[in-house]
Structure formats: C-alpha cells, structure tokens
mmCIF file of C-alpha atoms and ligand atoms in Angstrom:
data_model
loop_
_atom_site.group_PDB
_atom_site.id
_atom_site.type_symbol
_atom_site.label_atom_id
_atom_site.label_comp_id
_atom_site.label_asym_id
_atom_site.label_seq_id
_atom_site.Cartn_x
_atom_site.Cartn_y
_atom_site.Cartn_z
ATOM 1 C CA MET A 16 10.477 -10.388 -30.960
ATOM 2 C CA ASN A 17 9.116 -11.855 -27.730
ATOM 3 C CA HIS A 18 5.639 -12.770 -26.849
ATOM 4 C CA PRO A 19 3.325 -10.067 -25.303
ATOM 5 C CA ILE A 20 2.372 -10.630 -21.673
ATOM 6 C CA THR A 21 -0.763 -9.135 -20.208
ATOM 7 C CA ALA A 22 -1.305 -8.837 -16.388
ATOM 8 C CA ARG A 23 -4.270 -7.516 -14.326
ATOM 9 C CA ALA A 24 -3.843 -5.994 -10.885
ATOM 10 C CA HIS A 25 -6.463 -4.382 -8.629
ATOM 11 C CA THR A 26 -6.147 -1.259 -6.656
ATOM 12 C CA ASN A 27 -5.953 -1.446 -2.907
ATOM 13 C CA ILE A 28 -7.029 1.069 -0.308
ATOM 14 C CA ALA A 29 -4.915 1.222 2.912
ATOM 15 C CA LEU A 30 -6.883 0.666 6.158
ATOM 16 C CA THR A 31 -3.920 1.997 8.021
ATOM 17 C CA LYS A 32 -1.706 4.225 5.674
ATOM 18 C CA TYR A 33 1.775 4.258 4.626
ATOM 19 C CA TRP A 34 3.030 7.860 4.974
ATOM 20 C CA GLY A 35 6.794 8.586 4.836
ATOM 21 C CA LYS A 36 9.882 6.927 3.633
ATOM 22 C CA LYS A 37 13.145 5.901 5.262
ATOM 23 C CA ASN A 38 14.742 5.356 1.980
ATOM 24 C CA GLU A 39 13.496 7.509 -1.031
ATOM 25 C CA GLN A 40 15.205 5.542 -3.722
ATOM 26 C CA LEU A 41 14.302 2.156 -2.648
ATOM 27 C CA ILE A 42 10.902 3.215 -1.277
ATOM 28 C CA ILE A 43 11.396 1.694 2.068
ATOM 29 C CA PRO A 44 8.576 3.088 4.423
ATOM 30 C CA ASN A 45 8.758 4.312 7.936
ATOM 31 C CA ASN A 46 5.758 2.286 8.920
ATOM 32 C CA SER A 47 4.048 -0.945 7.926
ATOM 33 C CA SER A 48 0.441 -0.756 6.448
ATOM 34 C CA ILE A 49 -2.591 -2.867 5.794
ATOM 35 C CA SER A 50 -4.986 -2.662 2.943
ATOM 36 C CA LEU A 51 -8.039 -4.144 1.301
ATOM 37 C CA THR A 52 -7.834 -4.878 -2.553
ATOM 38 C CA LEU A 53 -10.837 -3.796 -4.537
ATOM 39 C CA ASP A 54 -12.507 -5.648 -7.434
ATOM 40 C CA GLU A 55 -14.009 -2.545 -9.073
ATOM 41 C CA PHE A 56 -10.712 -0.680 -9.886
ATOM 42 C CA TYR A 57 -7.926 -2.312 -11.788
ATOM 43 C CA THR A 58 -5.164 -1.884 -14.497
ATOM 44 C CA ASP A 59 -4.549 -4.327 -17.393
ATOM 45 C CA THR A 60 -1.048 -4.017 -18.734
ATOM 46 C CA THR A 61 0.533 -5.625 -21.899
ATOM 47 C CA VAL A 62 4.343 -5.748 -22.268
ATOM 48 C CA GLN A 63 6.247 -6.961 -25.242
ATOM 49 C CA PHE A 64 9.961 -6.589 -25.555
ATOM 50 C CA ILE A 65 10.844 -5.802 -29.244
ATOM 51 C CA ASP A 66 14.376 -6.016 -30.648
ATOM 52 C CA GLU A 67 13.900 -3.182 -33.210
ATOM 53 C CA LEU A 68 12.890 -0.602 -30.535
ATOM 54 C CA SER A 69 15.306 2.140 -29.580
ATOM 55 C CA ASN A 70 13.432 3.160 -26.462
ATOM 56 C CA ASP A 71 10.451 2.108 -24.474
ATOM 57 C CA VAL A 72 7.037 3.078 -26.041
ATOM 58 C CA ILE A 73 4.298 3.531 -23.450
ATOM 59 C CA TYR A 74 0.531 3.994 -24.044
ATOM 60 C CA LEU A 75 -1.936 4.623 -21.294
ATOM 61 C CA ASN A 76 -5.525 4.102 -22.334
ATOM 62 C CA ASP A 77 -4.372 4.217 -26.006
ATOM 63 C CA LYS A 78 -2.588 7.499 -25.615
ATOM 64 C CA LEU A 79 1.201 7.780 -26.105
ATOM 65 C CA LEU A 80 2.714 8.883 -22.796
ATOM 66 C CA SER A 81 5.274 11.632 -22.893
ATOM 67 C CA ASP A 82 5.808 11.986 -19.254
ATOM 68 C CA ASN A 83 7.018 8.503 -18.598
ATOM 69 C CA ASN A 84 10.283 8.805 -16.676
ATOM 70 C CA LYS A 85 9.011 6.680 -13.671
ATOM 71 C CA ILE A 86 7.995 3.912 -15.990
ATOM 72 C CA ILE A 87 11.210 4.020 -17.992
ATOM 73 C CA LYS A 88 13.207 3.868 -14.605
ATOM 74 C CA PHE A 89 11.175 0.935 -13.554
ATOM 75 C CA MET A 90 11.642 -0.855 -16.890
ATOM 76 C CA ASP A 91 15.463 -0.283 -16.488
ATOM 77 C CA ILE A 92 15.278 -2.219 -13.145
ATOM 78 C CA VAL A 93 13.380 -5.096 -14.869
ATOM 79 C CA ARG A 94 16.000 -5.195 -17.687
ATOM 80 C CA GLU A 95 18.795 -5.173 -15.145
ATOM 81 C CA LYS A 96 17.270 -8.080 -13.173
ATOM 82 C CA ALA A 97 16.605 -9.974 -16.410
ATOM 83 C CA GLY A 98 20.061 -9.284 -17.929
ATOM 84 C CA ILE A 99 18.626 -7.977 -21.120
ATOM 85 C CA SER A 100 18.835 -4.583 -22.862
ATOM 86 C CA THR A 101 15.808 -4.734 -25.246
ATOM 87 C CA PHE A 102 13.150 -1.979 -25.084
ATOM 88 C CA ALA A 103 9.434 -2.598 -24.775
ATOM 89 C CA GLU A 104 6.119 -1.675 -26.029
ATOM 90 C CA ILE A 105 3.624 -1.178 -23.091
ATOM 91 C CA HIS A 106 -0.152 -0.797 -23.330
ATOM 92 C CA SER A 107 -1.754 -0.031 -20.004
ATOM 93 C CA TYR A 108 -5.551 0.343 -19.590
ATOM 94 C CA ASN A 109 -6.550 1.915 -16.310
ATOM 95 C CA HIS A 110 -10.023 1.214 -14.922
ATOM 96 C CA VAL A 111 -9.253 3.700 -12.219
ATOM 97 C CA PRO A 112 -9.403 7.518 -12.252
ATOM 98 C CA THR A 113 -5.753 8.335 -12.726
ATOM 99 C CA SER A 114 -3.769 10.160 -9.838
ATOM 100 C CA ALA A 115 -6.797 11.210 -7.866
ATOM 101 C CA GLY A 116 -6.213 9.322 -4.645
ATOM 102 C CA LEU A 117 -7.751 6.074 -5.925
ATOM 103 C CA ALA A 118 -4.395 4.403 -6.051
ATOM 104 C CA SER A 119 -4.025 4.076 -9.772
ATOM 105 C CA SER A 120 -0.298 3.880 -9.175
ATOM 106 C CA ALA A 121 -0.885 0.798 -7.026
ATOM 107 C CA SER A 122 -2.680 -1.306 -9.651
ATOM 108 C CA GLY A 123 -0.533 0.260 -12.437
ATOM 109 C CA PHE A 124 2.928 -0.725 -10.956
ATOM 110 C CA ALA A 125 1.602 -4.081 -9.666
ATOM 111 C CA ALA A 126 0.345 -4.955 -13.226
ATOM 112 C CA LEU A 127 3.480 -3.600 -14.791
ATOM 113 C CA ALA A 128 5.756 -5.528 -12.464
ATOM 114 C CA ALA A 129 3.934 -8.753 -13.229
ATOM 115 C CA ALA A 130 3.660 -8.316 -17.010
ATOM 116 C CA ALA A 131 7.130 -6.855 -17.542
ATOM 117 C CA SER A 132 9.017 -9.391 -15.427
ATOM 118 C CA LYS A 133 7.325 -12.251 -17.141
ATOM 119 C CA ALA A 134 7.852 -10.715 -20.624
ATOM 120 C CA ALA A 135 11.504 -10.319 -19.685
ATOM 121 C CA GLY A 136 11.830 -14.042 -18.864
ATOM 122 C CA LEU A 137 11.891 -13.704 -15.143
ATOM 123 C CA ASP A 138 9.707 -16.134 -12.983
ATOM 124 C CA LEU A 139 9.112 -14.290 -9.773
ATOM 125 C CA ASN A 140 7.181 -15.489 -6.809
ATOM 126 C CA GLU A 141 4.740 -13.242 -5.006
ATOM 127 C CA ILE A 142 7.163 -11.794 -2.584
ATOM 128 C CA GLU A 143 9.722 -11.036 -5.303
ATOM 129 C CA LEU A 144 6.863 -9.395 -7.372
ATOM 130 C CA SER A 145 5.869 -7.376 -4.310
ATOM 131 C CA ARG A 146 9.375 -6.112 -3.849
ATOM 132 C CA LEU A 147 9.620 -5.243 -7.531
ATOM 133 C CA ALA A 148 6.236 -3.434 -7.618
ATOM 134 C CA ARG A 149 7.389 -1.502 -4.516
ATOM 135 C CA LEU A 150 10.171 0.075 -6.604
ATOM 136 C CA GLY A 151 7.495 1.821 -8.801
ATOM 137 C CA SER A 152 5.102 2.858 -6.167
ATOM 138 C CA GLY A 153 4.940 2.027 -2.480
ATOM 139 C CA SER A 154 1.291 1.182 -2.438
ATOM 140 C CA ALA A 155 1.663 -1.206 -5.446
ATOM 141 C CA THR A 156 3.624 -3.659 -3.220
ATOM 142 C CA ARG A 157 0.200 -4.538 -1.569
ATOM 143 C CA SER A 158 -1.693 -4.908 -4.961
ATOM 144 C CA ILE A 159 0.116 -8.162 -5.850
ATOM 145 C CA TYR A 160 -2.440 -9.804 -3.366
ATOM 146 C CA GLY A 161 -6.164 -10.052 -3.158
ATOM 147 C CA GLY A 162 -8.230 -9.381 0.007
ATOM 148 C CA PHE A 163 -6.384 -8.071 2.929
ATOM 149 C CA ALA A 164 -2.650 -7.561 2.556
ATOM 150 C CA LYS A 165 0.028 -6.135 4.781
ATOM 151 C CA TRP A 166 3.210 -4.326 3.752
ATOM 152 C CA LYS A 167 5.905 -5.128 6.171
ATOM 153 C CA LYS A 168 8.149 -2.165 6.234
ATOM 154 C CA GLY A 169 11.457 -4.170 6.533
ATOM 155 C CA ASN A 170 14.584 -2.147 6.349
ATOM 156 C CA ASP A 171 16.003 -2.671 2.995
ATOM 157 C CA ASP A 172 15.136 -3.931 -0.512
ATOM 158 C CA LYS A 173 15.110 -7.544 0.468
ATOM 159 C CA THR A 174 12.968 -7.220 3.609
ATOM 160 C CA SER A 175 10.410 -4.637 2.494
ATOM 161 C CA TYR A 176 7.402 -6.367 0.771
ATOM 162 C CA ALA A 177 3.792 -7.227 1.372
ATOM 163 C CA VAL A 178 2.126 -10.531 2.311
ATOM 164 C CA SER A 179 -1.376 -11.762 2.110
ATOM 165 C CA VAL A 180 -3.332 -11.467 5.412
ATOM 166 C CA GLN A 181 -6.576 -12.936 4.251
ATOM 167 C CA ASP A 182 -7.744 -13.941 0.778
ATOM 168 C CA PRO A 183 -10.617 -14.669 0.122
ATOM 169 C CA VAL A 184 -11.930 -12.196 2.690
ATOM 170 C CA LYS A 185 -14.232 -13.687 5.376
ATOM 171 C CA MET A 186 -15.729 -10.387 6.583
ATOM 172 C CA ASP A 187 -18.720 -8.923 5.029
ATOM 173 C CA ILE A 188 -17.104 -5.716 3.696
ATOM 174 C CA ARG A 189 -17.815 -3.218 0.920
ATOM 175 C CA MET A 190 -16.118 0.036 -0.126
ATOM 176 C CA ILE A 191 -18.076 2.709 -1.820
ATOM 177 C CA ALA A 192 -15.772 5.019 -3.606
ATOM 178 C CA ILE A 193 -17.048 8.655 -4.143
ATOM 179 C CA VAL A 194 -15.120 9.993 -7.091
ATOM 180 C CA LEU A 195 -15.081 13.616 -6.536
ATOM 181 C CA ASN A 196 -12.168 14.676 -8.779
ATOM 182 C CA ASN A 197 -10.627 12.871 -11.627
ATOM 183 C CA SER A 198 -7.802 15.360 -12.338
ATOM 184 C CA PRO A 199 -4.194 14.586 -11.223
ATOM 185 C CA LYS A 200 -3.550 15.739 -7.693
ATOM 186 C CA LYS A 201 -1.476 18.938 -7.144
ATOM 187 C CA ILE A 202 0.848 17.551 -4.559
ATOM 188 C CA SER A 203 1.908 13.979 -5.298
ATOM 189 C CA SER A 204 2.062 11.506 -2.347
ATOM 190 C CA ARG A 205 5.702 11.357 -2.955
ATOM 191 C CA GLU A 206 6.210 15.075 -2.399
ATOM 192 C CA GLY A 207 3.503 15.249 0.394
ATOM 193 C CA MET A 208 5.072 12.577 2.544
ATOM 194 C CA LYS A 209 8.419 13.983 2.252
ATOM 195 C CA ILE A 210 7.187 17.390 3.534
ATOM 196 C CA SER A 211 5.352 15.618 6.392
ATOM 197 C CA VAL A 212 8.478 13.696 7.407
ATOM 198 C CA GLU A 213 10.631 16.678 7.345
ATOM 199 C CA THR A 214 8.401 19.239 9.014
ATOM 200 C CA SER A 215 5.328 17.872 10.774
ATOM 201 C CA PRO A 216 5.983 18.107 14.585
ATOM 202 C CA TYR A 217 3.516 15.119 14.928
ATOM 203 C CA TYR A 218 5.425 12.823 12.641
ATOM 204 C CA GLU A 219 6.885 10.657 15.427
ATOM 205 C CA SER A 220 3.556 10.339 17.164
ATOM 206 C CA TRP A 221 2.194 9.198 13.836
ATOM 207 C CA ILE A 222 4.610 6.321 13.662
ATOM 208 C CA LYS A 223 3.799 5.188 17.105
ATOM 209 C CA GLN A 224 0.031 5.513 16.613
ATOM 210 C CA THR A 225 -0.177 3.912 13.130
ATOM 211 C CA ASN A 226 1.783 0.828 14.531
ATOM 212 C CA ASP A 227 -0.949 0.485 17.102
ATOM 213 C CA ASP A 228 -3.649 0.994 14.554
ATOM 214 C CA LEU A 229 -2.260 -1.629 12.320
ATOM 215 C CA LYS A 230 -2.266 -4.208 15.151
ATOM 216 C CA THR A 231 -5.827 -3.287 15.990
ATOM 217 C CA VAL A 232 -6.996 -3.729 12.388
ATOM 218 C CA GLU A 233 -5.123 -7.081 12.097
ATOM 219 C CA ASN A 234 -6.887 -8.194 15.119
ATOM 220 C CA ALA A 235 -10.164 -6.998 13.821
ATOM 221 C CA ILE A 236 -9.666 -9.177 10.572
ATOM 222 C CA LYS A 237 -8.820 -12.186 12.710
ATOM 223 C CA ASP A 238 -11.888 -11.673 14.963
ATOM 224 C CA ASN A 239 -14.156 -10.757 12.053
ATOM 225 C CA ASN A 240 -14.991 -7.505 13.855
ATOM 226 C CA PHE A 241 -16.197 -4.960 11.236
ATOM 227 C CA THR A 242 -16.884 -2.260 13.794
ATOM 228 C CA ILE A 243 -13.376 -2.145 15.150
ATOM 229 C CA LEU A 244 -11.913 -2.355 11.620
ATOM 230 C CA GLY A 245 -13.921 0.506 10.291
ATOM 231 C CA LYS A 246 -13.597 2.720 13.218
ATOM 232 C CA THR A 247 -9.769 2.331 13.281
ATOM 233 C CA ALA A 248 -9.541 2.782 9.538
ATOM 234 C CA GLU A 249 -11.294 6.037 9.731
ATOM 235 C CA LEU A 250 -9.261 7.332 12.586
ATOM 236 C CA ASN A 251 -6.046 6.270 10.887
ATOM 237 C CA SER A 252 -7.032 8.148 7.727
ATOM 238 C CA MET A 253 -7.666 11.357 9.766
ATOM 239 C CA ARG A 254 -4.430 10.907 11.596
ATOM 240 C CA MET A 255 -2.501 10.795 8.262
ATOM 241 C CA HIS A 256 -4.268 13.819 6.945
ATOM 242 C CA SER A 257 -3.467 15.695 10.206
ATOM 243 C CA LEU A 258 0.166 15.330 9.077
ATOM 244 C CA THR A 259 -0.702 17.257 6.028
ATOM 245 C CA LEU A 260 -2.249 19.970 8.048
ATOM 246 C CA SER A 261 0.668 20.209 10.509
ATOM 247 C CA SER A 262 3.370 20.410 7.745
ATOM 248 C CA ASP A 263 5.234 23.485 6.839
ATOM 249 C CA PRO A 264 3.982 24.511 4.293
ATOM 250 C CA SER A 265 0.709 22.894 5.181
ATOM 251 C CA TYR A 266 -1.313 21.225 2.452
ATOM 252 C CA LEU A 267 -4.652 19.626 1.974
ATOM 253 C CA TYR A 268 -5.875 16.840 -0.201
ATOM 254 C CA LEU A 269 -9.539 17.220 0.744
ATOM 255 C CA ASN A 270 -11.857 19.627 -0.820
ATOM 256 C CA ASN A 271 -15.348 20.839 0.043
ATOM 257 C CA ASP A 272 -17.018 17.808 -1.467
ATOM 258 C CA SER A 273 -14.824 15.468 0.659
ATOM 259 C CA LEU A 274 -16.057 17.276 3.824
ATOM 260 C CA THR A 275 -19.713 16.895 2.495
ATOM 261 C CA VAL A 276 -19.105 13.176 2.296
ATOM 262 C CA ILE A 277 -17.452 13.050 5.683
ATOM 263 C CA HIS A 278 -20.472 14.832 7.332
ATOM 264 C CA ALA A 279 -22.906 12.555 5.443
ATOM 265 C CA VAL A 280 -21.119 9.444 6.749
ATOM 266 C CA LYS A 281 -21.266 10.842 10.376
ATOM 267 C CA ASN A 282 -24.990 11.494 9.910
ATOM 268 C CA LEU A 283 -25.670 8.141 8.555
ATOM 269 C CA ARG A 284 -23.895 6.656 11.560
ATOM 270 C CA LYS A 285 -26.007 8.862 13.927
ATOM 271 C CA ASN A 286 -29.054 7.406 12.226
ATOM 272 C CA GLY A 287 -27.969 3.799 12.878
ATOM 273 C CA ILE A 288 -26.353 3.058 9.522
ATOM 274 C CA GLU A 289 -22.859 1.816 10.258
ATOM 275 C CA CYS A 290 -20.248 3.129 7.927
ATOM 276 C CA TYR A 291 -16.836 4.752 8.059
ATOM 277 C CA PHE A 292 -14.786 6.906 5.731
ATOM 278 C CA THR A 293 -11.103 6.804 4.484
ATOM 279 C CA MET A 294 -9.152 9.154 2.224
ATOM 280 C CA ASP A 295 -5.786 8.968 0.568
ATOM 281 C CA ALA A 296 -3.668 11.536 -1.255
ATOM 282 C CA GLY A 297 -6.641 13.129 -3.061
ATOM 283 C CA PRO A 298 -10.109 14.488 -2.447
ATOM 284 C CA ASN A 299 -12.048 11.174 -3.169
ATOM 285 C CA VAL A 300 -13.711 9.488 -0.033
ATOM 286 C CA LYS A 301 -14.121 5.831 0.273
ATOM 287 C CA ILE A 302 -16.953 4.559 2.558
ATOM 288 C CA ILE A 303 -16.422 1.312 4.324
ATOM 289 C CA CYS A 304 -19.636 -0.573 5.143
ATOM 290 C CA GLN A 305 -21.286 -3.992 5.032
ATOM 291 C CA SER A 306 -23.543 -5.258 2.241
ATOM 292 C CA ASN A 307 -26.878 -4.719 4.037
ATOM 293 C CA ASN A 308 -26.207 -1.000 4.253
ATOM 294 C CA VAL A 309 -24.924 -0.485 0.737
ATOM 295 C CA SER A 310 -28.381 0.636 -0.795
ATOM 296 C CA SER A 311 -29.170 3.172 2.022
ATOM 297 C CA ILE A 312 -25.719 4.713 1.815
ATOM 298 C CA VAL A 313 -25.771 4.968 -2.007
ATOM 299 C CA LYS A 314 -29.259 6.506 -1.729
ATOM 300 C CA LYS A 315 -28.065 9.143 0.675
ATOM 301 C CA ILE A 316 -24.882 9.983 -1.321
ATOM 302 C CA SER A 317 -26.768 10.056 -4.638
ATOM 303 C CA ASN A 318 -28.853 12.936 -3.164
ATOM 304 C CA LEU A 319 -25.515 14.839 -3.014
ATOM 305 C CA PHE A 320 -23.562 13.689 -6.060
ATOM 306 C CA ASN A 321 -24.248 11.921 -9.426
ATOM 307 C CA ASN A 322 -24.679 8.386 -9.651
ATOM 308 C CA ASN A 323 -21.770 7.909 -11.957
ATOM 309 C CA GLN A 324 -19.461 9.347 -9.179
ATOM 310 C CA ILE A 325 -20.416 6.509 -6.909
ATOM 311 C CA LYS A 326 -18.683 2.992 -7.243
ATOM 312 C CA VAL A 327 -19.365 0.132 -5.070
ATOM 313 C CA SER A 328 -16.627 -2.405 -4.634
ATOM 314 C CA LYS A 329 -16.182 -5.988 -3.114
ATOM 315 C CA PRO A 330 -12.802 -7.248 -2.146
ATOM 316 C CA GLY A 331 -10.685 -7.921 -5.198
ATOM 317 C CA SER A 332 -8.403 -10.680 -6.229
ATOM 318 C CA LYS A 333 -4.661 -10.975 -6.587
ATOM 319 C CA VAL A 334 -2.593 -10.081 -9.691
ATOM 320 C CA LYS A 335 -3.260 -12.389 -12.574
ATOM 321 C CA TYR A 336 -2.111 -13.117 -16.089
ATOM 322 C CA LEU A 337 -4.834 -12.791 -18.828
HETATM 323 O O1 PMV B 29 2.529 4.556 -3.055
HETATM 324 P P1 PMV B 29 2.050 5.973 -3.147
HETATM 325 O O2 PMV B 29 3.021 6.913 -3.501
HETATM 326 O O3 PMV B 29 0.782 6.046 -4.164
HETATM 327 O O4 PMV B 29 1.508 6.539 -1.797
HETATM 328 C C1 PMV B 29 0.304 5.892 -1.137
HETATM 329 C C2 PMV B 29 -0.070 6.750 -0.001
HETATM 330 C C3 PMV B 29 -1.422 6.485 0.529
HETATM 331 O O5 PMV B 29 -2.340 6.110 -0.512
HETATM 332 C C4 PMV B 29 -2.021 7.874 1.125
HETATM 333 C C5 PMV B 29 -1.508 5.492 1.710
HETATM 334 C C6 PMV B 29 -1.341 4.021 1.328
HETATM 335 O O6 PMV B 29 -0.797 3.341 2.157
HETATM 336 O O7 PMV B 29 -1.810 3.666 0.272
#
C-alpha cells in the first residue's frame, strides 16, 4: 500500500473561451484561451494506490461513483506514465456545483492530475501537470495555475498546455457567480463544441475573433485595464454562445434566469456601476466587477435570486498539496 496524496485545485473561468477541438482524443483545441482562477470554488482529491484492489474505486462527495469511465481512462494514462498497474482509491470533494457550467471538471481533473501523478511516484513540473490535466478536461489545463492563465493551443500532446500569465493578480477584480441551476447540463461541453465545429457557419469567424479577443485581454492584464478586460470577456462569451445558436441542431445553455441576470448587469452598467457578464456551458452567469461595486451588485441580484445562489470570488491560487 502506498501513501495517500491529497491535492487542491481551484476552478477557473475563461475570459476568452475554448470552444472546439482539433484532436478529440488528445483534447487539442482549435484556439488558445485565457482564464481567471477563482478562490471560492475548488476540488480536494485524495488518491491512494492499493495493491489489493482489482479496479479503481472512486467517491465523489462520499458517494461511490458508478459512471466513472472518464476517470478510469484518466487513471490508465497516469498508470502508463508511471509504469505501474495498481488500482487506486480516490476520494474527491467538490466545492463547486457539479456539471452546471461552473467548471467542476476544471478543478476536478487538475486536482486529480496532481494527486494521482504524485501518488503514482511521478514528479511532474507545472507544464507536465497542465498537459496531464488537459487529457481529463480541456479547461483543467488552466486550473494548475492561480490568477490569470493562458492555454496555448499548440498542435500536439507536447505543445498544448497552459502557462501562468499573472499570479498574484495585480488587477482589482472579483467574480460573482450566480448559481442558477445545480443539475448536470443536458448537452456536455464535449458534445456541444463538436456540433459547433461541424455545423456552425460562423465557426471560422469565431476562431479569428477569439484570437483577437485573447490578445486584447492579455494586453488589458498587462495595462491593468479592467474596462477593456471586462468588456472583451463579455463579448467573447456572447460570441461563443452564438455558436450554439447557429449550430444544426441549435442548442442553448442559457435559461430565463440567465437572461434576467444579463439584463440586470446591463441595467447596473447604465446606472454607472461597472460590471460585465460571462457564461460557460451552462445557465449560470458570472459577473465580473471590481471590489468597490461588489455590495451594490449583490444587493441588486439578491432582489432577484436567493442569497445562497450568489457567491463572490477573488482570484484563486495554483494547485497545491494538502
Ligand atoms: O474543458 P471543458 O470540456 O469543461 O470545456 C470548457 C468550455 C468552456 O467552459 C465553455 C470554455 C472554457 O474555456 O472554459
């Protein structure tokens, strides 16, 4: 029996999104992306390889998982890299609403990559960890890092990984997540992006535009320009969602409550409170703002939703061992 290893990784929210793969199996994206890691949402995962086990045993929030193919496939990759054949017991605690567009797969696979690789005797550096996490879920590649991180698309397994852009974050920035739906999404990001790549007539324009948006956000981080960062993140999110609307069949991650938040943000802005919105593959909306406006925004949103649906986050830290 080997020692158990526990790692904590935080979720990240893309400011310019990854949407579409060049290689489905290796998860090589068609475009680079940039994100902010959040302190409020994270996953703690403990991995222990145990000689007596005849298969991997996986618990999520103390519940035995039966639908665990993605995790077993991932553990097979770790075993192959480490040259071992032992199975593992895995305990994962998600401090994130699972599969509702709050990137639980990002923190989940980043924490699993860190804990499993170390428990298997591998000593990976950040880039190697980022490449490994990518094989579980694309967005996980950025959750190895704290603060702002950029996933460089690369063109194969060796060259596709994330790097730190800025950590600690210099910008005064907060994200307010409005948790509108905790249940797993109907169309996974994996399925959704495949339909967009194959059928949206706007997909090529997306690639060109998102590359420009990424450069704009990178410069905004360098120049500490919150307005340009927020504005571009909001536009980029809408541009990604327009791919879902223009696919065949079309599909929609947003629901009525998402639209309510979007309108509220636009109204707040009209009234001089600077804030922007971004959404991922689910109905939840994240509001990007600065610390001085947090209380006015929370007040406005709490007129529309319960307080326990509103979570304020600061920039979060990189993956660490507990
Ligand atoms: O890595 P996945 O399969 O969870 O896909 C992430 C897709 C988005 O969250 C919508 C965008 C992104 O870059 O995180």
